[in-house]
Coordinates of C-alpha atoms and ligand atoms in Angstrom, one line a residue:
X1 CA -69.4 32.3 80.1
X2 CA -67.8 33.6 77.1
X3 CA -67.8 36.7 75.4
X4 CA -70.2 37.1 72.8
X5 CA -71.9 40.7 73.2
X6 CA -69.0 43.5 73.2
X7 CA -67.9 45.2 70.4
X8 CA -64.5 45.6 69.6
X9 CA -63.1 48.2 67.3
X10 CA -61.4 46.8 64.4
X11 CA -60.8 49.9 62.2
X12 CA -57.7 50.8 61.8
X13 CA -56.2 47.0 62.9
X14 CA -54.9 46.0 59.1
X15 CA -58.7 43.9 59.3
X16 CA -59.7 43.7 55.7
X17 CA -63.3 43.2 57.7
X18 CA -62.5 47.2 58.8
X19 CA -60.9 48.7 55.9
X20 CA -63.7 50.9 56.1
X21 CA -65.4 54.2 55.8
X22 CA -65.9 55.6 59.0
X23 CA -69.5 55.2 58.5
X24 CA -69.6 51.6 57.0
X25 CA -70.4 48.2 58.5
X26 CA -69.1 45.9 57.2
X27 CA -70.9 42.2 57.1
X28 CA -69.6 40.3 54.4
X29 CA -66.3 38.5 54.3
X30 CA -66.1 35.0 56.6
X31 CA -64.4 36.9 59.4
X32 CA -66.2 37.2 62.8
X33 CA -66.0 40.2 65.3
X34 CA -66.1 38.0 68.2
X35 CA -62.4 37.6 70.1
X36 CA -61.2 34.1 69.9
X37 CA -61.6 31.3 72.3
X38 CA -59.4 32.9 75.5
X39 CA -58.3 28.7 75.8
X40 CA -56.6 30.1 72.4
X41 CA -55.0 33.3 73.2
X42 CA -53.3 31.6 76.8
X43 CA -51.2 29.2 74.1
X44 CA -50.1 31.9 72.3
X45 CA -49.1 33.7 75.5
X46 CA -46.9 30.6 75.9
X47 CA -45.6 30.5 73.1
X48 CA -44.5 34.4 72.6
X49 CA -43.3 34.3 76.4
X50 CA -40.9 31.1 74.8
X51 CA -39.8 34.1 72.3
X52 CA -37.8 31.8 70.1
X53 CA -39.8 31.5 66.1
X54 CA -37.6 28.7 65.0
X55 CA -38.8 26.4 62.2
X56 CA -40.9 23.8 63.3
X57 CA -43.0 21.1 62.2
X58 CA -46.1 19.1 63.3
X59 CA -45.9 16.2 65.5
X60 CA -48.0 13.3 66.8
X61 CA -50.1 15.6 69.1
X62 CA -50.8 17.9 66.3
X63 CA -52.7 15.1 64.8
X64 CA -54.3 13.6 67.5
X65 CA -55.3 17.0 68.1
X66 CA -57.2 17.3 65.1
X67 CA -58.6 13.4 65.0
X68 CA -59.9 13.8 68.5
X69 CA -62.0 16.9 67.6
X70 CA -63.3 15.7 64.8
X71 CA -64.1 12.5 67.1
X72 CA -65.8 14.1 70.1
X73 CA -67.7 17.0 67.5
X74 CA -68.5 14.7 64.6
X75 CA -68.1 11.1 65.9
X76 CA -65.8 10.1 62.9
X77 CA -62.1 9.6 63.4
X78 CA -59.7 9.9 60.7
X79 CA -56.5 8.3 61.0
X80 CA -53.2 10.0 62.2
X81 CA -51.2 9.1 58.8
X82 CA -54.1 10.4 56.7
X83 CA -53.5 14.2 57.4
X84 CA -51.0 16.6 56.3
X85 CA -50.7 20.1 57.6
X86 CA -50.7 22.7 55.3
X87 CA -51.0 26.5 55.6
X88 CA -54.5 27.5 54.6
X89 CA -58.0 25.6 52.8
X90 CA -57.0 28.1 49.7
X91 CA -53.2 27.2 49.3
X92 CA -54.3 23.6 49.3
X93 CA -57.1 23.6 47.1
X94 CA -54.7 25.6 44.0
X95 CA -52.1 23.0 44.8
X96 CA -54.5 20.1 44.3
X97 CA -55.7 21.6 41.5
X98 CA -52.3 22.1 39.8
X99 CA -50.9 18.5 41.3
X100 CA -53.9 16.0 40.2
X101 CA -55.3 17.8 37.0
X102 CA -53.3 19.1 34.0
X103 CA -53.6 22.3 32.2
X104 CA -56.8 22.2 30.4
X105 CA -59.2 19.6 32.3
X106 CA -62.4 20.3 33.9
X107 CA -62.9 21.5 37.6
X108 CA -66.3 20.5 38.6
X109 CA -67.7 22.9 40.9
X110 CA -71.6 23.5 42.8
X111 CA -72.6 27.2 41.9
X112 CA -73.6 28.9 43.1
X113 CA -70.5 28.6 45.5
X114 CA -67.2 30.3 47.2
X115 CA -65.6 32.1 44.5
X116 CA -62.2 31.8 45.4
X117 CA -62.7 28.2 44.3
X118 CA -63.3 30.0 40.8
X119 CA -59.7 31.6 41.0
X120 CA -57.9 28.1 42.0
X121 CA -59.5 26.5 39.3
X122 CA -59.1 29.5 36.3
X123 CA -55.6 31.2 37.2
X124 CA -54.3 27.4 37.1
X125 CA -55.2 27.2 33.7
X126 CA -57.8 24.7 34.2
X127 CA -62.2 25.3 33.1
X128 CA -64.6 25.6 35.4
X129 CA -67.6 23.1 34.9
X130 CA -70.7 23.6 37.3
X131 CA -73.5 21.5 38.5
X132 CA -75.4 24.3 39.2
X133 CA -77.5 23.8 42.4
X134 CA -81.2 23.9 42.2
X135 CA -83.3 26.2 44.2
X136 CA -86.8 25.1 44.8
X137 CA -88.7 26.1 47.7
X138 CA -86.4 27.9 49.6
X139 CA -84.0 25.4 49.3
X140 CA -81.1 23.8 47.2
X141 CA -80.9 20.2 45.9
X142 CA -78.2 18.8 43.9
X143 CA -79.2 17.6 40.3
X144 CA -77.6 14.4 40.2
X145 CA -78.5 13.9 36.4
X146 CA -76.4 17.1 35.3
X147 CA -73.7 15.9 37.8
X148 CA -73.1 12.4 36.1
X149 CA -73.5 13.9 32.7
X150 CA -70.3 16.2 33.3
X151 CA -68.5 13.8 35.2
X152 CA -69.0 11.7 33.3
X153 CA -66.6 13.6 30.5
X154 CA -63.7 12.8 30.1
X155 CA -62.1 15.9 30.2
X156 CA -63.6 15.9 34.1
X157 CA -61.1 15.4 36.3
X158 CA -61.7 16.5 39.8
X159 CA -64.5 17.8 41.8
X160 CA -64.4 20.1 44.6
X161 CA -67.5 20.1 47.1
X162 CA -68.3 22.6 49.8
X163 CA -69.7 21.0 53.0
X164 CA -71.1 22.6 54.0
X165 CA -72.1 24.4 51.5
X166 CA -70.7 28.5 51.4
X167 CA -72.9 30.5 50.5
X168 CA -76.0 28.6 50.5
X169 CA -75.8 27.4 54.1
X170 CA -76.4 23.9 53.6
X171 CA -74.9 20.6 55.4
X172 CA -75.3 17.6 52.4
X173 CA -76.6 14.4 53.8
X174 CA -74.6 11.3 54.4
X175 CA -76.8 9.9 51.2
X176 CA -76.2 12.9 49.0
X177 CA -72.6 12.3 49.7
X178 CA -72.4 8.3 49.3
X179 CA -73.7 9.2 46.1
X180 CA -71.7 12.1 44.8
X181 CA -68.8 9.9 45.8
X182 CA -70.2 6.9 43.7
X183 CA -70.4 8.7 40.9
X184 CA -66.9 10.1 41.6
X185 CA -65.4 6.9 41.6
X186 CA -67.4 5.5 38.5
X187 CA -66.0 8.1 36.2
X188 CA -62.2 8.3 38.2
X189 CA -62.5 12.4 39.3
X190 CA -61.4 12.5 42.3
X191 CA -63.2 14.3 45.0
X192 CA -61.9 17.0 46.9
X193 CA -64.2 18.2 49.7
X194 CA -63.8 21.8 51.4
X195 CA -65.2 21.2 55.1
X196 CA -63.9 24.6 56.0
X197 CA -67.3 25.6 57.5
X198 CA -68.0 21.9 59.5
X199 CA -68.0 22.7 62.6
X200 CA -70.7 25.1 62.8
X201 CA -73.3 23.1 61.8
X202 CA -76.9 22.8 62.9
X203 CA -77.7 19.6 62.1
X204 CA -75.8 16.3 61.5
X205 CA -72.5 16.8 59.5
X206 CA -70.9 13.6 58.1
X207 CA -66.8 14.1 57.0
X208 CA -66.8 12.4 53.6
X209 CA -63.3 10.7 55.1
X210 CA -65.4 8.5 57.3
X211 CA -67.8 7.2 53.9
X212 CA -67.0 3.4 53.4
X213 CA -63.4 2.3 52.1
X214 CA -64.1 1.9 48.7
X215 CA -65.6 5.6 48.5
X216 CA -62.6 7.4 49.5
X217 CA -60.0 6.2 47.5
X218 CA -60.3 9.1 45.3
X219 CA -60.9 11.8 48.1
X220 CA -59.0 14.8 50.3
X221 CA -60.5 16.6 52.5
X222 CA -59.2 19.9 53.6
X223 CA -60.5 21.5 57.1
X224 CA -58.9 23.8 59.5
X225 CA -60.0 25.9 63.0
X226 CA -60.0 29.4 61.1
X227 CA -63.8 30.1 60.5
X228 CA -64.5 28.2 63.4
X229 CA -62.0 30.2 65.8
X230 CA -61.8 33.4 64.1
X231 CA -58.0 32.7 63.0
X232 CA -57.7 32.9 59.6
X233 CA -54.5 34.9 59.7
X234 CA -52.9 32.2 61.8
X235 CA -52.9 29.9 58.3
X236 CA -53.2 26.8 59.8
X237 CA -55.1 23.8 57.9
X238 CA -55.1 20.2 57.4
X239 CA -55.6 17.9 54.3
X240 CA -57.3 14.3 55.2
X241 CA -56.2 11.8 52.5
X242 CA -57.0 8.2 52.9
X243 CA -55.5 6.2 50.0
X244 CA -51.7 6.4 50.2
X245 CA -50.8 7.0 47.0
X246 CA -53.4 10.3 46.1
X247 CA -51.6 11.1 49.6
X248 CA -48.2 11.2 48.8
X249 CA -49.3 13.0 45.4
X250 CA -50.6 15.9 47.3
X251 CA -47.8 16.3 49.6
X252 CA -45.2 16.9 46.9
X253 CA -47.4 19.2 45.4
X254 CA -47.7 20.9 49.3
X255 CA -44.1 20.6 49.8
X256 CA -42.6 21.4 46.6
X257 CA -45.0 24.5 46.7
X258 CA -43.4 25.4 50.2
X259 CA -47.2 25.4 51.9
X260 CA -45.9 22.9 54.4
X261 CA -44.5 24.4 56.7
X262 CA -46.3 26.3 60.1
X263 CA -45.7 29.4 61.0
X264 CA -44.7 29.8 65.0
X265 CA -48.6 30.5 66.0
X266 CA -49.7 27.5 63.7
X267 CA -49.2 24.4 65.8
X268 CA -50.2 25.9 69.5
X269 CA -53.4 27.6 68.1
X270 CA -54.7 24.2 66.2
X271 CA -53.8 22.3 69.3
X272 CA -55.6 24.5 72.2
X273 CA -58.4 25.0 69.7
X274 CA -59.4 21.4 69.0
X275 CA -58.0 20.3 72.2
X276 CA -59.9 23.1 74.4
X277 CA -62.6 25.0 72.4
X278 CA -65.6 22.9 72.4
X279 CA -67.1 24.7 75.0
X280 CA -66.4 28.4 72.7
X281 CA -68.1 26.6 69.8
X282 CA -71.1 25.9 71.6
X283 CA -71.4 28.7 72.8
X284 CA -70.9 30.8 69.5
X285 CA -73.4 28.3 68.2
X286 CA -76.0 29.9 70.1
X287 CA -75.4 33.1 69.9
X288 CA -75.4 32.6 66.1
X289 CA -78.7 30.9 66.4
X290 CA -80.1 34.4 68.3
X291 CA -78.5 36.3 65.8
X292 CA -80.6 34.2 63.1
X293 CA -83.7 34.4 64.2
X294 CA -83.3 38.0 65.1
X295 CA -83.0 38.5 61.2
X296 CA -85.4 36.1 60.5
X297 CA -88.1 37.4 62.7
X298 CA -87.3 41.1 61.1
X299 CA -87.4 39.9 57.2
X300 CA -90.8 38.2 58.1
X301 CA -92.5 41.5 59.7
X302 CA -90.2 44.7 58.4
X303 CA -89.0 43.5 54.9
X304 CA -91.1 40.7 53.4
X305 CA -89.8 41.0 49.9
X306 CA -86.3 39.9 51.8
X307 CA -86.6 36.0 52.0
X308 CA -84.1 34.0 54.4
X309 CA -83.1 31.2 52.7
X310 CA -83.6 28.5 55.5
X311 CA -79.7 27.3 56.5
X312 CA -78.2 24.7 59.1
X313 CA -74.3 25.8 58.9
X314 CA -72.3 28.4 59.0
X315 CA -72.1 32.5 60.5
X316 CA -73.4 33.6 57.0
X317 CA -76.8 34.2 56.0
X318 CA -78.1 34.1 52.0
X319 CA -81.1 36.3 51.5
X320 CA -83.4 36.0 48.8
X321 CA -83.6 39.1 46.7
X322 CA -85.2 38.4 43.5
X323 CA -88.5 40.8 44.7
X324 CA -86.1 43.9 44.6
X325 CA -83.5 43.1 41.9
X326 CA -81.8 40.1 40.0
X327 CA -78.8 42.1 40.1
X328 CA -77.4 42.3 43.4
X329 CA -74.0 43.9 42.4
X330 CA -76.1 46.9 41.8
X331 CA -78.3 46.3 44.4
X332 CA -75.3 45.8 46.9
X333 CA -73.1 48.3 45.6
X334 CA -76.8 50.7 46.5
X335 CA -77.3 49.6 49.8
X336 CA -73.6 50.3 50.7
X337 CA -73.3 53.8 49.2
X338 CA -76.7 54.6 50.6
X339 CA -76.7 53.1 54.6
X340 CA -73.0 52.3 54.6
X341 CA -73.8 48.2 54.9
X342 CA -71.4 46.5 53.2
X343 CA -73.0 42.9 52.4
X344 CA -71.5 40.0 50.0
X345 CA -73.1 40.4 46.3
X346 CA -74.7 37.1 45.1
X347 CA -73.3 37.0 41.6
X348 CA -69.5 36.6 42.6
X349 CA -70.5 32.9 43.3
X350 CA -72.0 32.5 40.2
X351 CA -75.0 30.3 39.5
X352 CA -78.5 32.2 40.4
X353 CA -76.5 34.2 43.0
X354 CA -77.5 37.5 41.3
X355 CA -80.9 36.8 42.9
X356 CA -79.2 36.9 46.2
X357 CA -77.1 39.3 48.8
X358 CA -75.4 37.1 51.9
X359 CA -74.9 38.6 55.4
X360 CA -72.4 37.9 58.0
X361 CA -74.2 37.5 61.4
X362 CA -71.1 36.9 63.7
X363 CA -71.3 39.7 65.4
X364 CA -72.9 40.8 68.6
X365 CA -76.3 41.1 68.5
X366 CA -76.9 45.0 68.3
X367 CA -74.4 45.1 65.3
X368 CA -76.9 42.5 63.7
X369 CA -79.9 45.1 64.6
X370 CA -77.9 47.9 63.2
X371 CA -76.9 45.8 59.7
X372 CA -80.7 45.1 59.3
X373 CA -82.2 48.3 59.9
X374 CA -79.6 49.8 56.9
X375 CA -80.7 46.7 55.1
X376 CA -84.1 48.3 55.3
X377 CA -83.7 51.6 54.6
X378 CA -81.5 50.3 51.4
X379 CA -83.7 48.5 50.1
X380 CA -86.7 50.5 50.4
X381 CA -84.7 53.4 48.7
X382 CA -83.8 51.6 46.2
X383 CA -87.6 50.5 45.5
X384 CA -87.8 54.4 45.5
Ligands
PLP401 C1 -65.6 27.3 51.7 C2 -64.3 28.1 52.1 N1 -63.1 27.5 51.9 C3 -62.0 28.2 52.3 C4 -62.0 29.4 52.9 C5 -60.7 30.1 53.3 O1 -59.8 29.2 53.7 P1 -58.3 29.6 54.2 O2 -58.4 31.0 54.9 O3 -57.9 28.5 55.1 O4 -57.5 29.7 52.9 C6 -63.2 30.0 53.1 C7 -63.3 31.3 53.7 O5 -64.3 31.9 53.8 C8 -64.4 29.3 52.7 O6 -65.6 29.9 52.9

């Protein structure tokens, strides 16, 4: 029903996506090439055809906008005075950072992992501390031992968790959760969890907000329609925090920081989006699973020494490189100058992501074919 297969030329459009050679494909930054829900661009209509840009500020269907979606999706319903609107995951992650630690403490993070959360945590004046993720298998486990040893230091005083989990494509298990907020609690770090990437999921995604009462006392979660609508630019996001007083900490630090306040396109685009996109979603769902197996059924027969690191979240794909190089700057930095692919480099997450390049799939399909047949020729040039 929805759109899913035509291309639509970006260049030239102020896309960072397209800021492009004329030859270049780009497939790297969280940004899809598939228009918007159309249930999305009618409420803009609306509101330009309106063509007053007042100030404004959220109201009660705002929220119940947002708990409803994350009711019908996820079956878990937060409660309307637990959320805060603020104008991006980003802004509000630096301001929780700079609110509820002090210049100096530990920022625990998962590498390898987004980097921008490096960049909240360091240009705040604050260290980065990782529980490195283990990769065994094909896939990544947590190692609970090295995570209770560094919380457990005093100097420890928040945690921010992906979940899912950009780059590595993973939803963490209701279990896994219960007990990274356990050990939150035991050693007082509170918990901030980045479900940016939640509603594309492929198998079953518990929001840490609906963990028992006693395990989110110390928790916000931030989430927001802009990787799962394509409207990042729209800077629209919400923070979900439980215990009142952690609450009203974070929305000084939102307010005072002037990140609390919508732009005209804000509220309308949240509202149709959680109110009337779960049809889109599903769809882009399964045009993202096609898009997957295309690449996994080309690794396995046309470039074996590519692994696809098994995934059940998210538009972007983390390839196992290791066979060609444990440097994938160099590697990615090759592949673009040579076939004009522009991929993600590992290392920027940190962690062993120098063993790894990540590709954007959310594209139509023949863009996919295109990416992987440069991915080819790349990396067989660069084998030499
Ligand atoms: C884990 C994660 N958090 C946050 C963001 C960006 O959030 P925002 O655009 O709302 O600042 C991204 C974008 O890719 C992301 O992957």
């Amino acid at each position: 029903m929805y759109d899913f297969k035509n291309t639509i030329d970006r260049r030239k459009t102020d896309s960072v996506k397209w800021d492009v050679k004329p030859n270049e494909l780009p497939m790297w930054v969280a940004d899809m090439d598939f228009k918007t829900a159309p249930e999305i661009v009618e409420a803009m209509h609306k509101k330009t055809d309106q063509a007053i840009f007042g100030y404004e500020e959220p109201q009660s269907d705002y929220f119940n906008a947002v708990a409803n979606w994350y009711e019908k999706e996820h079956n878990a319903r937060p409660k309307i005075d637990w959320m805060m609107f603020v104008t991006g995951v980003v802004p509000a992650i630096s301001s929780i950072v700079r609110r509820v630690t002090s210049v100096g403490d530990n920022v625990l993070v998962q590498a390898p992992v987004y980097n921008i959360f490096y960049n909240s945590i360091v240009n705040n004046g604050r260290h980065v501390v990782s529980n490195d993720l283990i990769f065994d298998n094909m896939a990544y486990q947590i190692n609970f031992k090295d995570l209770e040893e560094k919380l457990s230091d005093p100097l420890t005083t928040l945690m921010i968790l992906c979940n899912p989990h950009n780059p590595v494509g993973k939803v963490w298990s209701k279990d896994e959760l219960i007990k990274i907020a356990e050990l939150c609690n035991k050693y007082h770090v509170k918990l901030l969890s980045d479900e940016i990437h939640g509603d594309i999921t492929f198998s079953p995604y518990t929001p840490a907000f609906s963990l028992d009462k006693d395990l989110i006392q110390n928790l916000m979660v931030c989430v927001s329609p802009s990787k799962t609508f394509n409207v990042a630019a729209i800077h629209a996001a919400t923070i979900i925090v439980p215990n009142v007083n952690l609450r009203n900490q974070v929305s000084r630090g939102i307010n005072t920081e002037e990140l609390a306040e919508p732009n005209s396109m804000a509220i309308p685009v949240t509202i149709a989006a959680y109110e009337k996109g779960h049809a889109w979603v599903a769809e882009l769902k399964q045009q993202i699973l096609k898009n997957k197996e295309l690449v996994q059924n080309f690794l396995e027969t046309e470039l074996p020494e590519v692994k696809l690191v098994p995934s059940d979240a998210t538009y972007l794909l983390w390839m196992d490189t290791k066979a060609v190089s444990d440097d994938s700057k160099k590697l990615a930095d090759f592949i673009r100058s040579e076939t004009g692919l522009y991929l993600s480099s590992g290392d920027v997450y940190r962690g062993d992501g120098h063993d790894f390049l990540r590709l954007n799939i959310a594209c139509p399909i023949d863009t996919v074919e295109d990416g992987l047949n440069r991915l080819k020729t790349g990396i067989n040039n660069y084998k030499g």
